[in-house]
PDB file of C-alpha atoms in Angstrom:
ATOM      1  CA  MET A   1      68.127  39.186 -31.415  1.00 32.00           C
ATOM      2  CA  THR A   2      65.566  39.628 -33.868  1.00 36.00           C
ATOM      3  CA  ALA A   3      65.079  42.352 -35.640  1.00 40.00           C
ATOM      4  CA  PRO A   4      61.815  43.326 -35.339  1.00 45.00           C
ATOM      5  CA  GLN A   5      59.324  43.262 -38.307  1.00 52.00           C
ATOM      6  CA  GLU A   6      58.335  46.087 -40.495  1.00 57.00           C
ATOM      7  CA  SER A   7      54.748  46.714 -40.335  1.00 74.00           C
ATOM      8  CA  THR A   8      52.188  46.165 -43.108  1.00 90.00           C
ATOM      9  CA  PHE A   9      49.706  47.798 -42.534  1.00 96.00           C
ATOM     10  CA  ALA A  10      50.715  51.192 -40.572  1.00 95.00           C
ATOM     11  CA  ASP A  11      49.499  53.568 -42.443  1.00 97.00           C
ATOM     12  CA  LEU A  12      45.746  52.485 -40.942  1.00 98.00           C
ATOM     13  CA  GLY A  13      47.280  52.940 -37.495  1.00 98.00           C
ATOM     14  CA  LYS A  14      46.876  50.542 -34.594  1.00 98.00           C
ATOM     15  CA  VAL A  15      44.912  47.098 -35.392  1.00 98.00           C
ATOM     16  CA  LEU A  16      43.164  45.036 -32.718  1.00 98.00           C
ATOM     17  CA  VAL A  17      40.834  42.124 -33.653  1.00 98.00           C
ATOM     18  CA  ILE A  18      37.912  41.099 -31.423  1.00 98.00           C
ATOM     19  CA  ILE A  19      37.414  37.391 -30.521  1.00 98.00           C
ATOM     20  CA  PRO A  20      34.850  36.715 -28.461  1.00 97.00           C
ATOM     21  CA  THR A  21      34.384  33.549 -26.727  1.00 97.00           C
ATOM     22  CA  TYR A  22      32.360  30.878 -24.910  1.00 95.00           C
ATOM     23  CA  ASN A  23      33.434  27.484 -24.213  1.00 96.00           C
ATOM     24  CA  GLU A  24      36.299  27.686 -26.866  1.00 96.00           C
ATOM     25  CA  ALA A  25      38.797  25.966 -24.295  1.00 97.00           C
ATOM     26  CA  GLU A  26      39.703  23.749 -27.472  1.00 95.00           C
ATOM     27  CA  ASN A  27      39.973  26.707 -30.590  1.00 96.00           C
ATOM     28  CA  VAL A  28      41.022  29.495 -28.398  1.00 98.00           C
ATOM     29  CA  ASP A  29      45.006  29.060 -28.721  1.00 98.00           C
ATOM     30  CA  ARG A  30      44.794  27.505 -32.192  1.00 97.00           C
ATOM     31  CA  ILE A  31      42.799  30.601 -33.424  1.00 97.00           C
ATOM     32  CA  VAL A  32      45.104  33.463 -31.492  1.00 98.00           C
ATOM     33  CA  SER A  33      48.552  31.859 -32.835  1.00 98.00           C
ATOM     34  CA  ARG A  34      47.598  32.008 -36.338  1.00 98.00           C
ATOM     35  CA  VAL A  35      45.862  35.355 -35.796  1.00 98.00           C
ATOM     36  CA  ARG A  36      49.655  36.524 -34.670  1.00 97.00           C
ATOM     37  CA  LYS A  37      51.623  34.529 -37.768  1.00 97.00           C
ATOM     38  CA  ALA A  38      49.196  35.971 -40.240  1.00 97.00           C
ATOM     39  CA  VAL A  39      49.065  39.671 -38.964  1.00 97.00           C
ATOM     40  CA  PRO A  40      51.901  40.335 -36.572  1.00 97.00           C
ATOM     41  CA  GLU A  41      51.768  43.582 -35.992  1.00 97.00           C
ATOM     42  CA  VAL A  42      48.096  43.046 -34.818  1.00 98.00           C
ATOM     43  CA  HIS A  43      46.946  42.871 -31.380  1.00 98.00           C
ATOM     44  CA  VAL A  44      44.204  40.110 -30.226  1.00 98.00           C
ATOM     45  CA  LEU A  45      41.818  40.921 -27.898  1.00 98.00           C
ATOM     46  CA  VAL A  46      40.019  37.306 -26.360  1.00 98.00           C
ATOM     47  CA  ALA A  47      36.372  38.488 -24.693  1.00 98.00           C
ATOM     48  CA  ASP A  48      35.459  36.312 -22.686  1.00 98.00           C
ATOM     49  CA  ASP A  49      31.878  35.442 -20.998  1.00 96.00           C
ATOM     50  CA  ASN A  50      33.026  33.571 -18.314  1.00 96.00           C
ATOM     51  CA  SER A  51      33.120  30.523 -20.140  1.00 97.00           C
ATOM     52  CA  PRO A  52      33.041  27.024 -17.966  1.00 97.00           C
ATOM     53  CA  ASP A  53      35.423  25.448 -19.213  1.00 97.00           C
ATOM     54  CA  GLY A  54      37.912  27.153 -18.834  1.00 97.00           C
ATOM     55  CA  THR A  55      38.864  29.210 -21.973  1.00 98.00           C
ATOM     56  CA  GLY A  56      39.069  32.746 -19.606  1.00 98.00           C
ATOM     57  CA  GLU A  57      41.891  31.286 -18.063  1.00 98.00           C
ATOM     58  CA  LEU A  58      43.744  29.467 -20.960  1.00 98.00           C
ATOM     59  CA  ALA A  59      43.813  32.858 -22.970  1.00 98.00           C
ATOM     60  CA  ASP A  60      45.564  34.630 -19.445  1.00 98.00           C
ATOM     61  CA  LYS A  61      48.316  32.129 -19.970  1.00 98.00           C
ATOM     62  CA  ILE A  62      48.468  33.058 -23.402  1.00 98.00           C
ATOM     63  CA  ALA A  63      48.420  36.805 -23.170  1.00 98.00           C
ATOM     64  CA  ALA A  64      50.701  36.442 -20.409  1.00 98.00           C
ATOM     65  CA  GLU A  65      53.522  35.323 -23.093  1.00 98.00           C
ATOM     66  CA  ASP A  66      51.995  37.811 -25.775  1.00 98.00           C
ATOM     67  CA  ASP A  67      52.034  41.759 -24.906  1.00 98.00           C
ATOM     68  CA  HIS A  68      50.507  41.370 -28.368  1.00 98.00           C
ATOM     69  CA  VAL A  69      47.499  39.572 -26.597  1.00 98.00           C
ATOM     70  CA  HIS A  70      44.769  40.703 -24.246  1.00 98.00           C
ATOM     71  CA  VAL A  71      41.870  39.121 -22.095  1.00 98.00           C
ATOM     72  CA  MET A  72      38.342  41.019 -20.878  1.00 98.00           C
ATOM     73  CA  HIS A  73      37.010  38.589 -18.789  1.00 97.00           C
ATOM     74  CA  ARG A  74      32.855  39.195 -18.914  1.00 96.00           C
ATOM     75  CA  LYS A  75      30.506  38.653 -16.391  1.00 93.00           C
ATOM     76  CA  GLY A  76      28.392  35.810 -17.822  1.00 91.00           C
ATOM     77  CA  LYS A  77      27.186  35.030 -21.378  1.00 89.00           C
ATOM     78  CA  GLU A  78      25.077  37.698 -21.962  1.00 85.00           C
ATOM     79  CA  GLY A  79      25.387  37.411 -26.461  1.00 86.00           C
ATOM     80  CA  LEU A  80      27.634  37.736 -28.886  1.00 90.00           C
ATOM     81  CA  GLY A  81      26.273  41.795 -29.813  1.00 92.00           C
ATOM     82  CA  ALA A  82      27.394  42.761 -26.491  1.00 92.00           C
ATOM     83  CA  ALA A  83      31.136  41.388 -27.021  1.00 95.00           C
ATOM     84  CA  TYR A  84      32.283  42.427 -29.595  1.00 96.00           C
ATOM     85  CA  LEU A  85      30.242  46.093 -29.045  1.00 96.00           C
ATOM     86  CA  ALA A  86      32.236  46.238 -25.298  1.00 96.00           C
ATOM     87  CA  GLY A  87      35.599  45.016 -27.289  1.00 97.00           C
ATOM     88  CA  PHE A  88      34.867  48.021 -29.769  1.00 97.00           C
ATOM     89  CA  ARG A  89      34.874  50.943 -26.555  1.00 97.00           C
ATOM     90  CA  TRP A  90      37.392  48.605 -24.186  1.00 98.00           C
ATOM     91  CA  GLY A  91      39.275  48.803 -28.437  1.00 98.00           C
ATOM     92  CA  ILE A  92      38.341  52.772 -28.893  1.00 98.00           C
ATOM     93  CA  ASP A  93      39.487  53.492 -25.325  1.00 98.00           C
ATOM     94  CA  ALA A  94      43.052  51.797 -25.922  1.00 98.00           C
ATOM     95  CA  GLY A  95      43.878  54.250 -29.143  1.00 98.00           C
ATOM     96  CA  TYR A  96      42.970  51.568 -31.202  1.00 98.00           C
ATOM     97  CA  ASP A  97      42.435  52.841 -35.225  1.00 98.00           C
ATOM     98  CA  VAL A  98      40.952  49.580 -36.475  1.00 98.00           C
ATOM     99  CA  LEU A  99      38.578  47.056 -34.991  1.00 98.00           C
ATOM    100  CA  VAL A 100      38.115  43.762 -36.594  1.00 98.00           C
ATOM    101  CA  GLU A 101      34.666  40.979 -35.541  1.00 98.00           C
ATOM    102  CA  MET A 102      36.265  37.357 -35.846  1.00 98.00           C
ATOM    103  CA  ASP A 103      34.573  33.990 -34.418  1.00 96.00           C
ATOM    104  CA  ALA A 104      37.243  31.719 -32.091  1.00 96.00           C
ATOM    105  CA  ASP A 105      36.149  28.789 -34.138  1.00 93.00           C
ATOM    106  CA  GLY A 106      38.057  29.156 -36.947  1.00 93.00           C
ATOM    107  CA  SER A 107      34.989  29.801 -39.589  1.00 94.00           C
ATOM    108  CA  HIS A 108      37.262  33.264 -40.054  1.00 96.00           C
ATOM    109  CA  GLN A 109      40.460  32.100 -41.673  1.00 97.00           C
ATOM    110  CA  PRO A 110      42.904  34.259 -39.713  1.00 97.00           C
ATOM    111  CA  GLU A 111      44.826  34.209 -43.661  1.00 97.00           C
ATOM    112  CA  GLU A 112      42.277  36.633 -45.442  1.00 98.00           C
ATOM    113  CA  LEU A 113      42.678  39.477 -42.697  1.00 98.00           C
ATOM    114  CA  PRO A 114      45.122  41.085 -44.760  1.00 98.00           C
ATOM    115  CA  ARG A 115      42.341  40.428 -47.746  1.00 98.00           C
ATOM    116  CA  LEU A 116      40.186  42.532 -45.171  1.00 98.00           C
ATOM    117  CA  LEU A 117      42.715  45.089 -44.320  1.00 98.00           C
ATOM    118  CA  THR A 118      43.985  46.218 -47.351  1.00 98.00           C
ATOM    119  CA  ALA A 119      40.522  46.597 -48.771  1.00 98.00           C
ATOM    120  CA  LEU A 120      40.599  49.022 -45.911  1.00 98.00           C
ATOM    121  CA  ARG A 121      42.506  51.422 -47.077  1.00 98.00           C
ATOM    122  CA  THR A 122      40.130  52.664 -49.246  1.00 98.00           C
ATOM    123  CA  ALA A 123      36.703  52.311 -47.916  1.00 98.00           C
ATOM    124  CA  ASP A 124      35.496  52.608 -44.248  1.00 98.00           C
ATOM    125  CA  LEU A 125      33.733  49.490 -42.882  1.00 98.00           C
ATOM    126  CA  VAL A 126      34.729  46.142 -44.911  1.00 98.00           C
ATOM    127  CA  LEU A 127      32.937  43.236 -44.844  1.00 98.00           C
ATOM    128  CA  GLY A 128      34.896  39.347 -45.885  1.00 98.00           C
ATOM    129  CA  SER A 129      32.317  37.852 -47.970  1.00 97.00           C
ATOM    130  CA  ARG A 130      30.944  34.432 -48.486  1.00 95.00           C
ATOM    131  CA  TRP A 131      28.659  35.345 -51.752  1.00 93.00           C
ATOM    132  CA  VAL A 132      30.444  37.835 -53.832  1.00 95.00           C
ATOM    133  CA  PRO A 133      32.444  36.180 -56.755  1.00 96.00           C
ATOM    134  CA  GLY A 134      35.101  33.902 -55.093  1.00 97.00           C
ATOM    135  CA  GLY A 135      33.249  33.748 -51.719  1.00 96.00           C
ATOM    136  CA  GLU A 136      32.794  29.942 -50.292  1.00 94.00           C
ATOM    137  CA  VAL A 137      31.810  28.157 -47.705  1.00 94.00           C
ATOM    138  CA  VAL A 138      33.098  24.904 -47.059  1.00 92.00           C
ATOM    139  CA  ASN A 139      31.432  21.784 -45.022  1.00 85.00           C
ATOM    140  CA  TRP A 140      27.599  23.159 -44.538  1.00 81.00           C
ATOM    141  CA  PRO A 141      24.591  21.297 -44.860  1.00 80.00           C
ATOM    142  CA  LYS A 142      22.544  22.642 -48.086  1.00 79.00           C
ATOM    143  CA  SER A 143      19.359  23.659 -44.646  1.00 76.00           C
ATOM    144  CA  ARG A 144      22.452  25.838 -43.070  1.00 74.00           C
ATOM    145  CA  LEU A 145      24.077  27.010 -46.767  1.00 78.00           C
ATOM    146  CA  LEU A 146      19.346  28.285 -47.292  1.00 79.00           C
ATOM    147  CA  ILE A 147      19.082  29.644 -44.209  1.00 77.00           C
ATOM    148  CA  SER A 148      22.084  31.864 -44.387  1.00 75.00           C
ATOM    149  CA  ARG A 149      21.429  33.008 -47.776  1.00 75.00           C
ATOM    150  CA  GLY A 150      18.312  33.666 -47.291  1.00 77.00           C
ATOM    151  CA  GLY A 151      18.857  35.563 -44.594  1.00 78.00           C
ATOM    152  CA  SER A 152      21.379  37.670 -46.137  1.00 78.00           C
ATOM    153  CA  LEU A 153      19.119  38.305 -49.073  1.00 79.00           C
ATOM    154  CA  TYR A 154      15.762  38.946 -46.699  1.00 82.00           C
ATOM    155  CA  SER A 155      17.453  41.730 -45.110  1.00 79.00           C
ATOM    156  CA  ARG A 156      18.962  43.148 -48.173  1.00 79.00           C
ATOM    157  CA  LEU A 157      15.891  43.748 -49.480  1.00 80.00           C
ATOM    158  CA  MET A 158      14.104  44.974 -46.381  1.00 81.00           C
ATOM    159  CA  LEU A 159      16.375  47.162 -45.192  1.00 86.00           C
ATOM    160  CA  ASN A 160      17.501  48.668 -48.896  1.00 85.00           C
ATOM    161  CA  VAL A 161      21.587  47.771 -48.425  1.00 89.00           C
ATOM    162  CA  PRO A 162      23.115  46.639 -51.139  1.00 91.00           C
ATOM    163  CA  ILE A 163      25.575  44.433 -49.527  1.00 94.00           C
ATOM    164  CA  ARG A 164      25.512  40.900 -50.182  1.00 93.00           C
ATOM    165  CA  ASP A 165      26.962  39.129 -47.532  1.00 93.00           C
ATOM    166  CA  VAL A 166      24.518  41.046 -44.450  1.00 91.00           C
ATOM    167  CA  THR A 167      24.918  38.500 -41.831  1.00 89.00           C
ATOM    168  CA  GLY A 168      28.614  38.140 -42.183  1.00 92.00           C
ATOM    169  CA  GLY A 169      30.272  38.615 -38.647  1.00 94.00           C
ATOM    170  CA  TYR A 170      34.154  38.413 -40.565  1.00 97.00           C
ATOM    171  CA  ARG A 171      34.480  42.954 -40.376  1.00 98.00           C
ATOM    172  CA  ALA A 172      36.980  44.854 -40.344  1.00 98.00           C
ATOM    173  CA  PHE A 173      35.989  48.732 -39.499  1.00 98.00           C
ATOM    174  CA  ARG A 174      37.570  51.886 -39.398  1.00 98.00           C
ATOM    175  CA  LYS A 175      37.185  53.672 -35.521  1.00 98.00           C
ATOM    176  CA  GLU A 176      35.797  56.884 -36.612  1.00 98.00           C
ATOM    177  CA  THR A 177      33.059  53.962 -38.263  1.00 98.00           C
ATOM    178  CA  LEU A 178      32.176  53.226 -35.129  1.00 97.00           C
ATOM    179  CA  LEU A 179      32.169  56.128 -32.854  1.00 97.00           C
ATOM    180  CA  GLY A 180      29.204  57.496 -36.641  1.00 96.00           C
ATOM    181  CA  LEU A 181      26.851  54.331 -35.669  1.00 92.00           C
ATOM    182  CA  GLY A 182      25.912  55.402 -32.774  1.00 89.00           C
ATOM    183  CA  MET A 183      26.715  52.701 -30.419  1.00 89.00           C
ATOM    184  CA  ASP A 184      24.739  52.959 -27.844  1.00 86.00           C
ATOM    185  CA  GLU A 185      21.670  52.460 -29.711  1.00 86.00           C
ATOM    186  CA  VAL A 186      22.506  48.820 -30.557  1.00 86.00           C
ATOM    187  CA  ALA A 187      20.185  46.435 -28.104  1.00 72.00           C
ATOM    188  CA  SER A 188      19.975  43.425 -31.036  1.00 75.00           C
ATOM    189  CA  GLN A 189      22.418  40.290 -30.888  1.00 70.00           C
ATOM    190  CA  GLY A 190      23.871  37.050 -32.906  1.00 64.00           C
ATOM    191  CA  TYR A 191      23.045  36.640 -36.679  1.00 67.00           C
ATOM    192  CA  CYS A 192      20.688  40.363 -35.834  1.00 83.00           C
ATOM    193  CA  PHE A 193      23.864  42.154 -34.739  1.00 88.00           C
ATOM    194  CA  GLN A 194      25.445  41.741 -37.721  1.00 91.00           C
ATOM    195  CA  VAL A 195      23.054  43.188 -39.502  1.00 89.00           C
ATOM    196  CA  ASP A 196      21.873  46.070 -37.834  1.00 90.00           C
ATOM    197  CA  LEU A 197      26.014  46.682 -37.598  1.00 94.00           C
ATOM    198  CA  ALA A 198      25.789  46.623 -41.311  1.00 93.00           C
ATOM    199  CA  TRP A 199      22.472  48.820 -42.356  1.00 91.00           C
ATOM    200  CA  ARG A 200      23.405  51.589 -39.540  1.00 92.00           C
ATOM    201  CA  THR A 201      26.952  51.745 -41.810  1.00 95.00           C
ATOM    202  CA  VAL A 202      25.007  52.386 -45.061  1.00 94.00           C
ATOM    203  CA  LYS A 203      22.599  54.499 -43.291  1.00 92.00           C
ATOM    204  CA  ALA A 204      25.288  56.619 -41.889  1.00 95.00           C
ATOM    205  CA  GLY A 205      26.795  57.577 -45.097  1.00 96.00           C
ATOM    206  CA  PHE A 206      30.224  55.284 -44.964  1.00 97.00           C
ATOM    207  CA  LYS A 207      31.980  53.799 -47.517  1.00 98.00           C
ATOM    208  CA  VAL A 208      30.819  49.661 -47.298  1.00 98.00           C
ATOM    209  CA  ALA A 209      33.216  46.963 -49.020  1.00 98.00           C
ATOM    210  CA  GLU A 210      32.973  42.745 -49.833  1.00 98.00           C
ATOM    211  CA  VAL A 211      36.215  41.182 -49.843  1.00 98.00           C
ATOM    212  CA  PRO A 212      35.582  36.999 -50.836  1.00 98.00           C
ATOM    213  CA  ILE A 213      36.266  35.057 -47.876  1.00 98.00           C
ATOM    214  CA  THR A 214      36.180  30.891 -47.390  1.00 97.00           C
ATOM    215  CA  PHE A 215      33.603  30.328 -44.449  1.00 96.00           C
ATOM    216  CA  ILE A 216      34.551  26.752 -43.175  1.00 93.00           C
ATOM    217  CA  GLU A 217      32.912  25.223 -40.926  1.00 84.00           C
ATOM    218  CA  ARG A 218      33.829  25.053 -37.012  1.00 64.00           C
ATOM    219  CA  GLU A 219      35.970  21.777 -36.466  1.00 63.00           C
ATOM    220  CA  PHE A 220      35.508  21.416 -32.455  1.00 54.00           C
ATOM    221  CA  GLY A 221      33.218  23.081 -30.358  1.00 51.00           C
ATOM    222  CA  ALA A 222      29.531  23.488 -30.407  1.00 52.00           C
ATOM    223  CA  SER A 223      27.834  26.222 -32.932  1.00 52.00           C
ATOM    224  CA  LYS A 224      26.231  28.831 -30.961  1.00 50.00           C
ATOM    225  CA  MET A 225      23.269  29.851 -33.675  1.00 50.00           C
ATOM    226  CA  SER A 226      19.515  28.387 -32.651  1.00 51.00           C
ATOM    227  CA  LYS A 227      16.378  28.842 -33.708  1.00 56.00           C
ATOM    228  CA  ASN A 228      15.624  32.019 -31.199  1.00 60.00           C
ATOM    229  CA  ILE A 229      18.874  33.678 -32.716  1.00 56.00           C
ATOM    230  CA  LEU A 230      16.740  33.463 -36.528  1.00 58.00           C
ATOM    231  CA  VAL A 231      13.509  34.048 -35.179  1.00 59.00           C
ATOM    232  CA  GLU A 232      15.225  37.227 -33.462  1.00 61.00           C
ATOM    233  CA  ALA A 233      16.933  38.582 -36.344  1.00 61.00           C
ATOM    234  CA  MET A 234      13.757  38.487 -38.304  1.00 65.00           C
ATOM    235  CA  TRP A 235      11.295  39.996 -36.661  1.00 59.00           C
ATOM    236  CA  ARG A 236      13.885  43.389 -36.101  1.00 67.00           C
ATOM    237  CA  VAL A 237      14.787  43.121 -39.675  1.00 63.00           C
ATOM    238  CA  ALA A 238      11.089  43.222 -40.518  1.00 58.00           C
ATOM    239  CA  GLY A 239      10.563  45.913 -37.638  1.00 63.00           C
ATOM    240  CA  TRP A 240      13.402  47.623 -39.154  1.00 61.00           C
ATOM    241  CA  GLY A 241      12.659  47.777 -42.750  1.00 59.00           C
ATOM    242  CA  VAL A 242       8.959  49.395 -41.798  1.00 58.00           C
ATOM    243  CA  SER A 243       9.788  52.247 -39.219  1.00 70.00           C
ATOM    244  CA  SER A 244      12.539  52.632 -42.021  1.00 68.00           C
ATOM    245  CA  ARG A 245       9.518  52.894 -45.675  1.00 61.00           C
ATOM    246  CA  VAL A 246       7.398  55.032 -43.044  1.00 58.00           C
ATOM    247  CA  ALA A 247      10.167  57.215 -41.782  1.00 65.00           C
ATOM    248  CA  LYS A 248      10.777  58.136 -45.733  1.00 63.00           C
ATOM    249  CA  LEU A 249       6.712  58.593 -46.343  1.00 62.00           C
ATOM    250  CA  THR A 250       6.849  61.056 -43.772  1.00 69.00           C
ATOM    251  CA  GLY A 251       9.742  62.611 -43.842  1.00 66.00           C
ATOM    252  CA  LYS A 252      11.032  62.080 -40.652  1.00 62.00           C
ATOM    253  CA  LYS A 253      14.300  60.559 -39.468  1.00 59.00           C
ATOM    254  CA  GLY A 254      14.777  56.339 -40.034  1.00 55.00           C
TER     255      GLY A 254
END
């Protein structure tokens, strides 16, 4: 019988990695296995939006063989933001102290999770950043790089947040941070959801840290990015920025 492995991040408490899925049958087993190997003590929650390709059923089989893996079956495709918010609430109710966002497609490398968790020891939110020294993106066309870099710069300037990769989705939150953000007020989705949470974290006075990651374009399945997601992000961020500036001028809470 193998002796239980000592927890590397016991000082952070219980860690839950939330992986939203929709039609990720080609990726779900691979990504869960990599997470469990990278940091064996963490737990994984697969939040599946009733994938027609059977992703949820595959996740159930993985969970049946591993008590560190859990599955949330949602009614349908409601968006990335809704899936993460549901996962956050599930994790907090279940007693987890750290909640991590991670894509199912392998673009967020589980092997870099220890870097995020280590930085969380002195922060309230840690962002895996493509745009700080040491960060990089692999296999993206120049157009996608321009959109991502431009989106982060646009959001940073509009909202006056000191974050280089404000749109990135590889993140580790302390439970207390999420509880202090007003999650019930978050209605944004996709690209914009990540901006919203980062901005709320800064406004609430929490400490945010960025660590470099290597973002790798997915090998299997289709990207969920769309023109509608980008348009939503632009107009929402603009609205937030204007409202915040007006609030400052009028002395009201923005």
